[in-house]
Amino acid sequence: MTLVHCENITKIYNNSFAALDQVTLAIEDGEFISIMGPSGCGKSTLLNILGLLDTPTGGRYRLEGQNASDFKDSRRTLWRRKKIGFVFQSFNLLPRISALENIMLPMTYNGLLRKSAAQKARFLMKLVRLEGKEANNPLQLSGGEKQRVGIARSLANDPALILADEPTGNLDSKSGAEILELFLDLNRQGKTIVLVTHDHNIAAKTKRIIKLKDGRIVE
């Protein structure tokens, strides 16, 4: 099944600069693809559109067959919560609450009872191999452990699509390799993953590489 379909997506800023220029792309359910390209080529803009954080100036974006380009803000927010998981380079964890509570947040926002959210968060911490760290806050975790919490949080609402923006960019090579292996495990379990990276070694482990330059797909 085609999960994501972008047709002639354009994104123009300040009525002149085209961050994306006629991008057409299909992503099948269960794929693991990487997006590469020089700084300013449109990688983050494309990821923001896929994640319903931004809207295209032109073209059409379909997610699970629905024309997401026409969604109203309220529906975009709802679909973002239910359909998409985000993993960030800078982790984006709340520092004053525990790892478990950080993972619980998306579930409680979706109305899940706290007891059920805690139970599922513990399961996700086991999935990302962080048992015993439930009570630690992010300041008590290594960079690799923080990113594992971030990945667990992205899985909280069973998303159809996981978007990862330079998830190993702030990690040492050993931690980066461990995070990549975790993504590969998730993909083997059927998760669809789109990963932005500058690291050719990481991109080579994904099933498909999309290369952008000046807002266009060149390879």
JSON list of C-alpha atoms in Angstrom, two decimals, residues 2-218:
[
{"chain": "A", "resi": 2, "resn": "THR", "atom": "CA", "xyz": [1.21, 3.50, -0.82]},
{"chain": "A", "resi": 3, "resn": "LEU", "atom": "CA", "xyz": [1.33, 5.30, 2.51]},
{"chain": "A", "resi": 4, "resn": "VAL", "atom": "CA", "xyz": [2.73, 8.63, 1.30]},
{"chain": "A", "resi": 5, "resn": "HIS", "atom": "CA", "xyz": [2.30, 10.21, -2.11]},
{"chain": "A", "resi": 6, "resn": "CYS", "atom": "CA", "xyz": [3.69, 13.65, -2.93]},
{"chain": "A", "resi": 7, "resn": "GLU", "atom": "CA", "xyz": [2.77, 15.00, -6.35]},
{"chain": "A", "resi": 8, "resn": "ASN", "atom": "CA", "xyz": [4.58, 18.08, -7.68]},
{"chain": "A", "resi": 9, "resn": "ILE", "atom": "CA", "xyz": [5.06, 19.50, -4.18]},
{"chain": "A", "resi": 10, "resn": "THR", "atom": "CA", "xyz": [6.32, 23.09, -4.15]},
{"chain": "A", "resi": 11, "resn": "LYS", "atom": "CA", "xyz": [7.12, 25.25, -1.16]},
{"chain": "A", "resi": 12, "resn": "ILE", "atom": "CA", "xyz": [7.87, 28.92, -1.76]},
{"chain": "A", "resi": 13, "resn": "TYR", "atom": "CA", "xyz": [8.97, 31.39, 0.93]},
{"chain": "A", "resi": 14, "resn": "ASN", "atom": "CA", "xyz": [8.77, 35.18, 0.70]},
{"chain": "A", "resi": 15, "resn": "ASN", "atom": "CA", "xyz": [7.11, 34.85, -2.73]},
{"chain": "A", "resi": 16, "resn": "SER", "atom": "CA", "xyz": [10.46, 34.06, -4.33]},
{"chain": "A", "resi": 17, "resn": "PHE", "atom": "CA", "xyz": [12.58, 31.31, -2.74]},
{"chain": "A", "resi": 18, "resn": "ALA", "atom": "CA", "xyz": [11.55, 27.77, -3.69]},
{"chain": "A", "resi": 19, "resn": "ALA", "atom": "CA", "xyz": [12.60, 25.46, -0.85]},
{"chain": "A", "resi": 20, "resn": "LEU", "atom": "CA", "xyz": [10.91, 22.60, -2.75]},
{"chain": "A", "resi": 21, "resn": "ASP", "atom": "CA", "xyz": [10.37, 22.57, -6.49]},
{"chain": "A", "resi": 22, "resn": "GLN", "atom": "CA", "xyz": [8.01, 20.02, -8.08]},
{"chain": "A", "resi": 23, "resn": "VAL", "atom": "CA", "xyz": [8.86, 17.12, -5.76]},
{"chain": "A", "resi": 24, "resn": "THR", "atom": "CA", "xyz": [7.09, 13.87, -6.60]},
{"chain": "A", "resi": 25, "resn": "LEU", "atom": "CA", "xyz": [7.64, 10.95, -4.26]},
{"chain": "A", "resi": 26, "resn": "ALA", "atom": "CA", "xyz": [5.84, 7.76, -3.20]},
{"chain": "A", "resi": 27, "resn": "ILE", "atom": "CA", "xyz": [6.59, 5.81, -0.02]},
{"chain": "A", "resi": 28, "resn": "GLU", "atom": "CA", "xyz": [5.16, 2.35, 0.46]},
{"chain": "A", "resi": 29, "resn": "ASP", "atom": "CA", "xyz": [3.91, 1.01, 3.77]},
{"chain": "A", "resi": 30, "resn": "GLY", "atom": "CA", "xyz": [6.83, -0.68, 5.56]},
{"chain": "A", "resi": 31, "resn": "GLU", "atom": "CA", "xyz": [9.63, 1.13, 3.71]},
{"chain": "A", "resi": 32, "resn": "PHE", "atom": "CA", "xyz": [12.72, 2.59, 5.36]},
{"chain": "A", "resi": 33, "resn": "ILE", "atom": "CA", "xyz": [14.06, 5.46, 3.29]},
{"chain": "A", "resi": 34, "resn": "SER", "atom": "CA", "xyz": [16.71, 8.10, 3.89]},
{"chain": "A", "resi": 35, "resn": "ILE", "atom": "CA", "xyz": [16.77, 11.65, 2.54]},
{"chain": "A", "resi": 36, "resn": "MET", "atom": "CA", "xyz": [20.15, 13.22, 1.82]},
{"chain": "A", "resi": 37, "resn": "GLY", "atom": "CA", "xyz": [21.49, 16.43, 0.35]},
{"chain": "A", "resi": 38, "resn": "PRO", "atom": "CA", "xyz": [23.50, 19.55, 1.17]},
{"chain": "A", "resi": 39, "resn": "SER", "atom": "CA", "xyz": [22.36, 22.08, 3.74]},
{"chain": "A", "resi": 40, "resn": "GLY", "atom": "CA", "xyz": [19.50, 24.19, 2.41]},
{"chain": "A", "resi": 41, "resn": "CYS", "atom": "CA", "xyz": [18.42, 21.66, -0.21]},
{"chain": "A", "resi": 42, "resn": "GLY", "atom": "CA", "xyz": [14.91, 21.24, 1.24]},
{"chain": "A", "resi": 43, "resn": "LYS", "atom": "CA", "xyz": [15.27, 18.12, 3.42]},
{"chain": "A", "resi": 44, "resn": "SER", "atom": "CA", "xyz": [13.75, 19.63, 6.56]},
{"chain": "A", "resi": 45, "resn": "THR", "atom": "CA", "xyz": [11.04, 21.41, 4.56]},
{"chain": "A", "resi": 46, "resn": "LEU", "atom": "CA", "xyz": [10.00, 18.11, 3.00]},
{"chain": "A", "resi": 47, "resn": "LEU", "atom": "CA", "xyz": [10.02, 16.40, 6.38]},
{"chain": "A", "resi": 48, "resn": "ASN", "atom": "CA", "xyz": [7.85, 19.19, 7.84]},
{"chain": "A", "resi": 49, "resn": "ILE", "atom": "CA", "xyz": [5.30, 18.74, 5.04]},
{"chain": "A", "resi": 50, "resn": "LEU", "atom": "CA", "xyz": [5.28, 14.96, 5.48]},
{"chain": "A", "resi": 51, "resn": "GLY", "atom": "CA", "xyz": [4.76, 15.51, 9.21]},
{"chain": "A", "resi": 52, "resn": "LEU", "atom": "CA", "xyz": [1.86, 17.95, 8.70]},
{"chain": "A", "resi": 53, "resn": "LEU", "atom": "CA", "xyz": [3.86, 20.69, 10.40]},
{"chain": "A", "resi": 54, "resn": "ASP", "atom": "CA", "xyz": [3.80, 22.77, 7.22]},
{"chain": "A", "resi": 55, "resn": "THR", "atom": "CA", "xyz": [1.68, 22.99, 4.08]},
{"chain": "A", "resi": 56, "resn": "PRO", "atom": "CA", "xyz": [2.87, 23.02, 0.47]},
{"chain": "A", "resi": 57, "resn": "THR", "atom": "CA", "xyz": [2.45, 26.12, -1.67]},
{"chain": "A", "resi": 58, "resn": "GLY", "atom": "CA", "xyz": [1.53, 23.92, -4.61]},
{"chain": "A", "resi": 59, "resn": "GLY", "atom": "CA", "xyz": [1.03, 20.26, -5.44]},
{"chain": "A", "resi": 60, "resn": "ARG", "atom": "CA", "xyz": [-0.71, 17.54, -3.47]},
{"chain": "A", "resi": 61, "resn": "TYR", "atom": "CA", "xyz": [0.29, 15.48, -0.45]},
{"chain": "A", "resi": 62, "resn": "ARG", "atom": "CA", "xyz": [-1.68, 12.31, 0.21]},
{"chain": "A", "resi": 63, "resn": "LEU", "atom": "CA", "xyz": [-1.32, 10.36, 3.45]},
{"chain": "A", "resi": 64, "resn": "GLU", "atom": "CA", "xyz": [-3.10, 6.99, 3.67]},
{"chain": "A", "resi": 65, "resn": "GLY", "atom": "CA", "xyz": [-5.00, 8.02, 0.54]},
{"chain": "A", "resi": 66, "resn": "GLN", "atom": "CA", "xyz": [-6.34, 11.25, 2.06]},
{"chain": "A", "resi": 67, "resn": "ASN", "atom": "CA", "xyz": [-5.50, 14.65, 0.57]},
{"chain": "A", "resi": 68, "resn": "ALA", "atom": "CA", "xyz": [-3.65, 16.06, 3.56]},
{"chain": "A", "resi": 69, "resn": "SER", "atom": "CA", "xyz": [-2.88, 19.26, 1.63]},
{"chain": "A", "resi": 70, "resn": "ASP", "atom": "CA", "xyz": [-6.47, 20.40, 2.22]},
{"chain": "A", "resi": 71, "resn": "PHE", "atom": "CA", "xyz": [-6.72, 19.51, 5.92]},
{"chain": "A", "resi": 72, "resn": "LYS", "atom": "CA", "xyz": [-7.88, 22.23, 8.29]},
{"chain": "A", "resi": 73, "resn": "ASP", "atom": "CA", "xyz": [-5.61, 22.99, 11.27]},
{"chain": "A", "resi": 74, "resn": "SER", "atom": "CA", "xyz": [-7.69, 20.92, 13.69]},
{"chain": "A", "resi": 75, "resn": "ARG", "atom": "CA", "xyz": [-7.57, 17.84, 11.46]},
{"chain": "A", "resi": 76, "resn": "ARG", "atom": "CA", "xyz": [-3.86, 18.31, 10.83]},
{"chain": "A", "resi": 77, "resn": "THR", "atom": "CA", "xyz": [-3.26, 18.35, 14.59]},
{"chain": "A", "resi": 78, "resn": "LEU", "atom": "CA", "xyz": [-5.38, 15.24, 15.09]},
{"chain": "A", "resi": 79, "resn": "TRP", "atom": "CA", "xyz": [-3.62, 13.30, 12.33]},
{"chain": "A", "resi": 80, "resn": "ARG", "atom": "CA", "xyz": [-0.22, 14.43, 13.58]},
{"chain": "A", "resi": 81, "resn": "ARG", "atom": "CA", "xyz": [-1.03, 12.99, 17.00]},
{"chain": "A", "resi": 82, "resn": "LYS", "atom": "CA", "xyz": [-2.48, 9.74, 15.73]},
{"chain": "A", "resi": 83, "resn": "LYS", "atom": "CA", "xyz": [-0.56, 8.97, 12.53]},
{"chain": "A", "resi": 84, "resn": "ILE", "atom": "CA", "xyz": [2.96, 10.41, 12.85]},
{"chain": "A", "resi": 85, "resn": "GLY", "atom": "CA", "xyz": [5.86, 9.92, 15.24]},
{"chain": "A", "resi": 86, "resn": "PHE", "atom": "CA", "xyz": [8.74, 12.41, 15.35]},
{"chain": "A", "resi": 87, "resn": "VAL", "atom": "CA", "xyz": [12.36, 11.81, 16.36]},
{"chain": "A", "resi": 88, "resn": "PHE", "atom": "CA", "xyz": [14.55, 14.92, 16.68]},
{"chain": "A", "resi": 89, "resn": "GLN", "atom": "CA", "xyz": [18.30, 15.50, 16.53]},
{"chain": "A", "resi": 90, "resn": "SER", "atom": "CA", "xyz": [18.14, 17.53, 19.77]},
{"chain": "A", "resi": 91, "resn": "PHE", "atom": "CA", "xyz": [15.87, 14.94, 21.48]},
{"chain": "A", "resi": 92, "resn": "ASN", "atom": "CA", "xyz": [13.23, 17.56, 22.55]},
{"chain": "A", "resi": 93, "resn": "LEU", "atom": "CA", "xyz": [12.63, 15.91, 25.92]},
{"chain": "A", "resi": 94, "resn": "LEU", "atom": "CA", "xyz": [11.24, 17.77, 28.91]},
{"chain": "A", "resi": 95, "resn": "PRO", "atom": "CA", "xyz": [14.15, 17.90, 31.37]},
{"chain": "A", "resi": 96, "resn": "ARG", "atom": "CA", "xyz": [12.26, 18.03, 34.67]},
{"chain": "A", "resi": 97, "resn": "ILE", "atom": "CA", "xyz": [10.15, 14.92, 34.25]},
{"chain": "A", "resi": 98, "resn": "SER", "atom": "CA", "xyz": [11.20, 11.30, 34.06]},
{"chain": "A", "resi": 99, "resn": "ALA", "atom": "CA", "xyz": [11.92, 9.30, 30.94]},
{"chain": "A", "resi": 100, "resn": "LEU", "atom": "CA", "xyz": [8.73, 7.34, 31.55]},
{"chain": "A", "resi": 101, "resn": "GLU", "atom": "CA", "xyz": [6.66, 10.52, 31.80]},
{"chain": "A", "resi": 102, "resn": "ASN", "atom": "CA", "xyz": [8.21, 11.91, 28.60]},
{"chain": "A", "resi": 103, "resn": "ILE", "atom": "CA", "xyz": [7.05, 8.80, 26.76]},
{"chain": "A", "resi": 104, "resn": "MET", "atom": "CA", "xyz": [3.60, 9.00, 28.34]},
{"chain": "A", "resi": 105, "resn": "LEU", "atom": "CA", "xyz": [2.94, 12.58, 27.18]},
{"chain": "A", "resi": 106, "resn": "PRO", "atom": "CA", "xyz": [1.66, 11.85, 23.64]},
{"chain": "A", "resi": 107, "resn": "MET", "atom": "CA", "xyz": [-0.68, 9.21, 25.01]},
{"chain": "A", "resi": 108, "resn": "THR", "atom": "CA", "xyz": [-2.15, 11.48, 27.68]},
{"chain": "A", "resi": 109, "resn": "TYR", "atom": "CA", "xyz": [-2.61, 14.22, 25.07]},
{"chain": "A", "resi": 110, "resn": "ASN", "atom": "CA", "xyz": [-4.68, 11.69, 23.14]},
{"chain": "A", "resi": 111, "resn": "GLY", "atom": "CA", "xyz": [-6.85, 11.02, 26.19]},
{"chain": "A", "resi": 112, "resn": "LEU", "atom": "CA", "xyz": [-5.39, 7.72, 27.39]},
{"chain": "A", "resi": 113, "resn": "LEU", "atom": "CA", "xyz": [-5.77, 7.20, 31.13]},
{"chain": "A", "resi": 114, "resn": "ARG", "atom": "CA", "xyz": [-2.56, 7.75, 33.07]},
{"chain": "A", "resi": 115, "resn": "LYS", "atom": "CA", "xyz": [-2.38, 4.17, 34.37]},
{"chain": "A", "resi": 116, "resn": "SER", "atom": "CA", "xyz": [-2.72, 2.74, 30.84]},
{"chain": "A", "resi": 117, "resn": "ALA", "atom": "CA", "xyz": [-0.22, 5.27, 29.47]},
{"chain": "A", "resi": 118, "resn": "ALA", "atom": "CA", "xyz": [2.34, 4.31, 32.13]},
{"chain": "A", "resi": 119, "resn": "GLN", "atom": "CA", "xyz": [1.89, 0.62, 31.36]},
{"chain": "A", "resi": 120, "resn": "LYS", "atom": "CA", "xyz": [2.44, 1.16, 27.65]},
{"chain": "A", "resi": 121, "resn": "ALA", "atom": "CA", "xyz": [5.38, 3.51, 28.28]},
{"chain": "A", "resi": 122, "resn": "ARG", "atom": "CA", "xyz": [7.10, 0.77, 30.32]},
{"chain": "A", "resi": 123, "resn": "PHE", "atom": "CA", "xyz": [6.57, -1.65, 27.43]},
{"chain": "A", "resi": 124, "resn": "LEU", "atom": "CA", "xyz": [8.10, 0.87, 25.00]},
{"chain": "A", "resi": 125, "resn": "MET", "atom": "CA", "xyz": [11.10, 1.44, 27.30]},
{"chain": "A", "resi": 126, "resn": "LYS", "atom": "CA", "xyz": [11.68, -2.32, 27.24]},
{"chain": "A", "resi": 127, "resn": "LEU", "atom": "CA", "xyz": [11.35, -2.28, 23.45]},
{"chain": "A", "resi": 128, "resn": "VAL", "atom": "CA", "xyz": [14.14, 0.31, 23.15]},
{"chain": "A", "resi": 129, "resn": "ARG", "atom": "CA", "xyz": [16.21, -1.52, 25.78]},
{"chain": "A", "resi": 130, "resn": "LEU", "atom": "CA", "xyz": [15.99, 1.08, 28.57]},
{"chain": "A", "resi": 131, "resn": "GLU", "atom": "CA", "xyz": [14.66, -1.03, 31.44]},
{"chain": "A", "resi": 132, "resn": "GLY", "atom": "CA", "xyz": [15.69, 0.40, 34.79]},
{"chain": "A", "resi": 133, "resn": "LYS", "atom": "CA", "xyz": [15.82, 4.00, 33.53]},
{"chain": "A", "resi": 134, "resn": "GLU", "atom": "CA", "xyz": [12.13, 4.76, 33.97]},
{"chain": "A", "resi": 135, "resn": "ALA", "atom": "CA", "xyz": [12.63, 7.20, 36.85]},
{"chain": "A", "resi": 136, "resn": "ASN", "atom": "CA", "xyz": [15.67, 8.97, 35.38]},
{"chain": "A", "resi": 137, "resn": "ASN", "atom": "CA", "xyz": [15.13, 12.44, 33.99]},
{"chain": "A", "resi": 138, "resn": "PRO", "atom": "CA", "xyz": [16.88, 13.40, 30.72]},
{"chain": "A", "resi": 139, "resn": "LEU", "atom": "CA", "xyz": [19.70, 15.14, 32.60]},
{"chain": "A", "resi": 140, "resn": "GLN", "atom": "CA", "xyz": [20.62, 11.74, 34.05]},
{"chain": "A", "resi": 141, "resn": "LEU", "atom": "CA", "xyz": [20.78, 10.01, 30.65]},
{"chain": "A", "resi": 142, "resn": "SER", "atom": "CA", "xyz": [23.48, 9.75, 28.00]},
{"chain": "A", "resi": 143, "resn": "GLY", "atom": "CA", "xyz": [22.88, 11.08, 24.50]},
{"chain": "A", "resi": 144, "resn": "GLY", "atom": "CA", "xyz": [22.12, 7.61, 23.18]},
{"chain": "A", "resi": 145, "resn": "GLU", "atom": "CA", "xyz": [19.71, 6.95, 26.03]},
{"chain": "A", "resi": 146, "resn": "LYS", "atom": "CA", "xyz": [17.93, 10.26, 25.41]},
{"chain": "A", "resi": 147, "resn": "GLN", "atom": "CA", "xyz": [17.46, 9.32, 21.77]},
{"chain": "A", "resi": 148, "resn": "ARG", "atom": "CA", "xyz": [16.06, 5.93, 22.78]},
{"chain": "A", "resi": 149, "resn": "VAL", "atom": "CA", "xyz": [13.52, 7.77, 24.93]},
{"chain": "A", "resi": 150, "resn": "GLY", "atom": "CA", "xyz": [12.76, 9.97, 21.91]},
{"chain": "A", "resi": 151, "resn": "ILE", "atom": "CA", "xyz": [12.19, 6.91, 19.73]},
{"chain": "A", "resi": 152, "resn": "ALA", "atom": "CA", "xyz": [9.96, 5.29, 22.36]},
{"chain": "A", "resi": 153, "resn": "ARG", "atom": "CA", "xyz": [7.96, 8.53, 22.58]},
{"chain": "A", "resi": 154, "resn": "SER", "atom": "CA", "xyz": [7.56, 8.54, 18.77]},
{"chain": "A", "resi": 155, "resn": "LEU", "atom": "CA", "xyz": [5.96, 5.08, 19.05]},
{"chain": "A", "resi": 156, "resn": "ALA", "atom": "CA", "xyz": [3.55, 6.07, 21.81]},
{"chain": "A", "resi": 157, "resn": "ASN", "atom": "CA", "xyz": [0.44, 6.35, 19.63]},
{"chain": "A", "resi": 158, "resn": "ASP", "atom": "CA", "xyz": [1.29, 3.54, 17.17]},
{"chain": "A", "resi": 159, "resn": "PRO", "atom": "CA", "xyz": [2.00, 5.90, 14.25]},
{"chain": "A", "resi": 160, "resn": "ALA", "atom": "CA", "xyz": [1.72, 4.89, 10.62]},
{"chain": "A", "resi": 161, "resn": "LEU", "atom": "CA", "xyz": [4.83, 6.95, 9.81]},
{"chain": "A", "resi": 162, "resn": "ILE", "atom": "CA", "xyz": [8.00, 7.75, 11.78]},
{"chain": "A", "resi": 163, "resn": "LEU", "atom": "CA", "xyz": [9.95, 10.84, 10.72]},
{"chain": "A", "resi": 164, "resn": "ALA", "atom": "CA", "xyz": [13.50, 11.17, 12.05]},
{"chain": "A", "resi": 165, "resn": "ASP", "atom": "CA", "xyz": [15.49, 14.38, 11.49]},
{"chain": "A", "resi": 166, "resn": "GLU", "atom": "CA", "xyz": [19.24, 13.72, 11.88]},
{"chain": "A", "resi": 167, "resn": "PRO", "atom": "CA", "xyz": [18.57, 11.34, 14.82]},
{"chain": "A", "resi": 168, "resn": "THR", "atom": "CA", "xyz": [22.27, 10.43, 15.17]},
{"chain": "A", "resi": 169, "resn": "GLY", "atom": "CA", "xyz": [23.64, 13.92, 14.53]},
{"chain": "A", "resi": 170, "resn": "ASN", "atom": "CA", "xyz": [24.39, 14.64, 18.21]},
{"chain": "A", "resi": 171, "resn": "LEU", "atom": "CA", "xyz": [25.68, 11.18, 19.06]},
{"chain": "A", "resi": 172, "resn": "ASP", "atom": "CA", "xyz": [29.09, 9.51, 19.06]},
{"chain": "A", "resi": 173, "resn": "SER", "atom": "CA", "xyz": [29.64, 6.80, 16.46]},
{"chain": "A", "resi": 174, "resn": "LYS", "atom": "CA", "xyz": [28.91, 3.89, 18.84]},
{"chain": "A", "resi": 175, "resn": "SER", "atom": "CA", "xyz": [25.63, 5.40, 20.06]},
{"chain": "A", "resi": 176, "resn": "GLY", "atom": "CA", "xyz": [24.72, 6.35, 16.48]},
{"chain": "A", "resi": 177, "resn": "ALA", "atom": "CA", "xyz": [25.22, 2.76, 15.33]},
{"chain": "A", "resi": 178, "resn": "GLU", "atom": "CA", "xyz": [23.02, 1.51, 18.18]},
{"chain": "A", "resi": 179, "resn": "ILE", "atom": "CA", "xyz": [20.25, 3.96, 17.27]},
{"chain": "A", "resi": 180, "resn": "LEU", "atom": "CA", "xyz": [20.44, 2.93, 13.62]},
{"chain": "A", "resi": 181, "resn": "GLU", "atom": "CA", "xyz": [20.11, -0.73, 14.64]},
{"chain": "A", "resi": 182, "resn": "LEU", "atom": "CA", "xyz": [17.04, 0.17, 16.67]},
{"chain": "A", "resi": 183, "resn": "PHE", "atom": "CA", "xyz": [15.47, 1.83, 13.62]},
{"chain": "A", "resi": 184, "resn": "LEU", "atom": "CA", "xyz": [16.29, -1.25, 11.55]},
{"chain": "A", "resi": 185, "resn": "ASP", "atom": "CA", "xyz": [14.59, -3.45, 14.17]},
{"chain": "A", "resi": 186, "resn": "LEU", "atom": "CA", "xyz": [11.49, -1.25, 14.09]},
{"chain": "A", "resi": 187, "resn": "ASN", "atom": "CA", "xyz": [11.41, -1.42, 10.31]},
{"chain": "A", "resi": 188, "resn": "ARG", "atom": "CA", "xyz": [11.70, -5.20, 10.40]},
{"chain": "A", "resi": 189, "resn": "GLN", "atom": "CA", "xyz": [8.63, -5.11, 12.65]},
{"chain": "A", "resi": 190, "resn": "GLY", "atom": "CA", "xyz": [6.76, -3.25, 9.88]},
{"chain": "A", "resi": 191, "resn": "LYS", "atom": "CA", "xyz": [7.23, 0.43, 10.80]},
{"chain": "A", "resi": 192, "resn": "THR", "atom": "CA", "xyz": [7.53, 2.93, 7.93]},
{"chain": "A", "resi": 193, "resn": "ILE", "atom": "CA", "xyz": [10.49, 5.24, 8.56]},
{"chain": "A", "resi": 194, "resn": "VAL", "atom": "CA", "xyz": [11.77, 8.35, 6.76]},
{"chain": "A", "resi": 195, "resn": "LEU", "atom": "CA", "xyz": [15.16, 9.46, 8.05]},
{"chain": "A", "resi": 196, "resn": "VAL", "atom": "CA", "xyz": [17.07, 12.64, 7.15]},
{"chain": "A", "resi": 197, "resn": "THR", "atom": "CA", "xyz": [20.83, 12.21, 7.45]},
{"chain": "A", "resi": 198, "resn": "HIS", "atom": "CA", "xyz": [24.18, 13.53, 6.24]},
{"chain": "A", "resi": 199, "resn": "ASP", "atom": "CA", "xyz": [25.86, 10.22, 7.08]},
{"chain": "A", "resi": 200, "resn": "HIS", "atom": "CA", "xyz": [26.40, 8.02, 4.01]},
{"chain": "A", "resi": 201, "resn": "ASN", "atom": "CA", "xyz": [27.07, 4.96, 6.18]},
{"chain": "A", "resi": 202, "resn": "ILE", "atom": "CA", "xyz": [23.66, 5.32, 7.81]},
{"chain": "A", "resi": 203, "resn": "ALA", "atom": "CA", "xyz": [21.88, 6.01, 4.52]},
{"chain": "A", "resi": 204, "resn": "ALA", "atom": "CA", "xyz": [23.45, 2.90, 3.00]},
{"chain": "A", "resi": 205, "resn": "LYS", "atom": "CA", "xyz": [21.62, 0.72, 5.56]},
{"chain": "A", "resi": 206, "resn": "THR", "atom": "CA", "xyz": [18.19, 2.03, 4.50]},
{"chain": "A", "resi": 207, "resn": "LYS", "atom": "CA", "xyz": [16.19, 0.44, 1.71]},
{"chain": "A", "resi": 208, "resn": "ARG", "atom": "CA", "xyz": [16.14, 3.54, -0.51]},
{"chain": "A", "resi": 209, "resn": "ILE", "atom": "CA", "xyz": [18.02, 6.84, -0.65]},
{"chain": "A", "resi": 210, "resn": "ILE", "atom": "CA", "xyz": [16.37, 10.03, -1.93]},
{"chain": "A", "resi": 211, "resn": "LYS", "atom": "CA", "xyz": [18.86, 12.77, -2.82]},
{"chain": "A", "resi": 212, "resn": "LEU", "atom": "CA", "xyz": [17.76, 16.41, -2.92]},
{"chain": "A", "resi": 213, "resn": "LYS", "atom": "CA", "xyz": [19.52, 19.39, -4.42]},
{"chain": "A", "resi": 214, "resn": "ASP", "atom": "CA", "xyz": [18.11, 22.93, -4.73]},
{"chain": "A", "resi": 215, "resn": "GLY", "atom": "CA", "xyz": [14.65, 21.71, -3.75]},
{"chain": "A", "resi": 216, "resn": "ARG", "atom": "CA", "xyz": [14.49, 18.94, -6.36]},
{"chain": "A", "resi": 217, "resn": "ILE", "atom": "CA", "xyz": [14.93, 15.19, -6.26]},
{"chain": "A", "resi": 218, "resn": "VAL", "atom": "CA", "xyz": [18.07, 14.48, -8.29]}
]
